[in-house]
């Protein structure tokens, strides 16, 4: 039985949609009965230097493991995002840049101009010695040059590694060291909600850290005009090296399986993982899913509020939309600056038709009431999307009814850094919606639910979400660590890709993601590894031990709760608490700021010394009455003191 309400496809939307019910059924049918035809259909979206004759070539079996798509095809991702549009859309606006400060006039960049800017940077990079296969780290605010930087790398076959502008020097250094990048592209400063982010100073600090000697050059975009240290000859102004370059640049001919980019993401253990995506399959999947899930038309104005530092920005700001020749808004700012109407004002100003944001932003704006929304028109909107974390039905309803005026379908899109593109989401002209559900798999995608032992569950069920077979956008490996790739994703359930998510499937076959089942916390749609926060805490001389768990948070989805045991002879106080919060911000960045630090006289451990996180999670959730079996604890008294401690802190 499906208990939740159903929101049918609006008939007017269905009538004009790219994919209606019949088309959707035909696509699913093709993907099942003649998968080669379906995979070829995706490849045919792209311009190839040499069209692939090979399509899917994959196996998740340990002995025969391979993930290859369109392997003998040759193409360039940048050419697919820019050059091929020039003849028909050279004067079409590709990017509308909306600055942090609403008083700054928007900039409109056509496909022709974007092409020229990318070519100039591509030439400059080559002159600076960047070759095909070299890694380039990009640490920029949400400005047009961030898109330019990524595409210029793709054009010359360099592998970009974008590091989110909210990360601290240590995190930048770790990511530079892991892939040995040769060049860093940054800006003097970033601007977010009127606050300045010292990007260049952060890069300077990172490059003083061990393991970063591979960097030969730092290109600096002059963005705010702030005074910064330029260290010659290492540091060069972006405009100085690009302005003198011709605005054409010969693209590299890349194999479909050549790396396109590395993007670091947090896992349940150890240091961040360098997720590696390749060229042909990734681009085909990003492009097709962007068109299908957002029902993209040529006259749409699309806006995804993500940052290019996350996979959403890679697939649904840069590669998908630009491969599709879309017009889109690039937004530097934040949802609540200068006030809670900002998103809706930008939608009116640029007549945005397709809007894609995160549940955390929706919840934060919902808290401000309907007035900031209702004083705007939003008449241009025809579709809304969400991504990054489960959306609670109440927030879904508000988004649909108040923001979308009950006219616009809401596409809740489930995917991951690792999946490259959307895997479970409605096709808005065909799929009836259920608030809180990402609905159904896209054609060609084979999700399944398994129990803890890996047995497949049929029909209505709750379990762990796996994928039984490959799709073109799948990551290919972890950079320089294929063994960890296999171990992380293919060892829990042999022969299947394990997502790390728990999920329920209802009687209609709809998927309801319940959240991570591993030691990853999803804070405002950002993945934080508990192990990373713990290692930042234990690095403090007064900390003996730390354990970090997530707990439900009204706005952020999950908050960070840290249990900290101090060294003997150190008494806890508020000054130390503030110091520890600072230590985490300095080591990782503000996104990992602990919401709570609870002093723990000791941590609950099994007799073999393993911390029982299940218990810590329950205490943090305020569900101490459901601790379950605690008989394996070495010292059950520890739990009582933590429960009391949590109560006192409330
Ligand atoms: C994790 C992936 C996908 C781009 C942004 C996040 C959670 C993502 C949804 C959704 C429920 C979602 C999952 C997933 N997640 N989208 N629509 N409903 N949960 O990418 O940082 O790689 O995180 O985000 O837990 O595993 P990411």
PDB file of N, CA and C in Angstrom, residues 449 455-462 505:
ATOM      1  N   UNK A 449      17.485  -3.112  -3.825  1.00  0.00           N
ATOM      2  CA  UNK A 449      17.660  -3.033  -2.381  1.00  0.00           C
ATOM      3  C   UNK A 449      18.170  -4.378  -1.891  1.00  0.00           C
ATOM      4  N   UNK A 455      21.310 -10.031   0.376  1.00  0.00           N
ATOM      5  CA  UNK A 455      20.238 -10.694  -0.365  1.00  0.00           C
ATOM      6  C   UNK A 455      19.330  -9.633  -0.985  1.00  0.00           C
ATOM      7  N   UNK A 456      18.978  -9.832  -2.254  1.00  0.00           N
ATOM      8  CA  UNK A 456      18.109  -8.878  -2.949  1.00  0.00           C
ATOM      9  C   UNK A 456      16.710  -8.924  -2.363  1.00  0.00           C
ATOM     10  N   UNK A 457      16.109  -7.751  -2.192  1.00  0.00           N
ATOM     11  CA  UNK A 457      14.765  -7.661  -1.630  1.00  0.00           C
ATOM     12  C   UNK A 457      13.788  -7.316  -2.749  1.00  0.00           C
ATOM     13  N   UNK A 458      12.648  -7.988  -2.761  1.00  0.00           N
ATOM     14  CA  UNK A 458      11.656  -7.742  -3.807  1.00  0.00           C
ATOM     15  C   UNK A 458      10.582  -6.788  -3.326  1.00  0.00           C
ATOM     16  N   UNK A 459       9.905  -6.160  -4.283  1.00  0.00           N
ATOM     17  CA  UNK A 459       8.695  -5.394  -4.000  1.00  0.00           C
ATOM     18  C   UNK A 459       8.899  -4.331  -2.951  1.00  0.00           C
ATOM     19  N   UNK A 460       7.860  -4.188  -2.126  1.00  0.00           N
ATOM     20  CA  UNK A 460       7.908  -3.200  -1.061  1.00  0.00           C
ATOM     21  C   UNK A 460       8.966  -3.634  -0.060  1.00  0.00           C
ATOM     22  N   UNK A 461       9.953  -2.783   0.205  1.00  0.00           N
ATOM     23  CA  UNK A 461      11.056  -3.227   1.060  1.00  0.00           C
ATOM     24  C   UNK A 461      11.867  -2.038   1.536  1.00  0.00           C
ATOM     25  N   UNK A 462      12.648  -2.306   2.558  1.00  0.00           N
ATOM     26  CA  UNK A 462      13.588  -1.304   3.064  1.00  0.00           C
ATOM     27  C   UNK A 462      14.945  -1.972   3.157  1.00  0.00           C
ATOM     28  N   UNK A 505      11.498   1.138  -0.725  1.00  0.00           N
ATOM     29  CA  UNK A 505      10.750   1.115  -1.984  1.00  0.00           C
ATOM     30  C   UNK A 505       9.298   0.813  -1.649  1.00  0.00           C
TER      31      UNK A 505
END
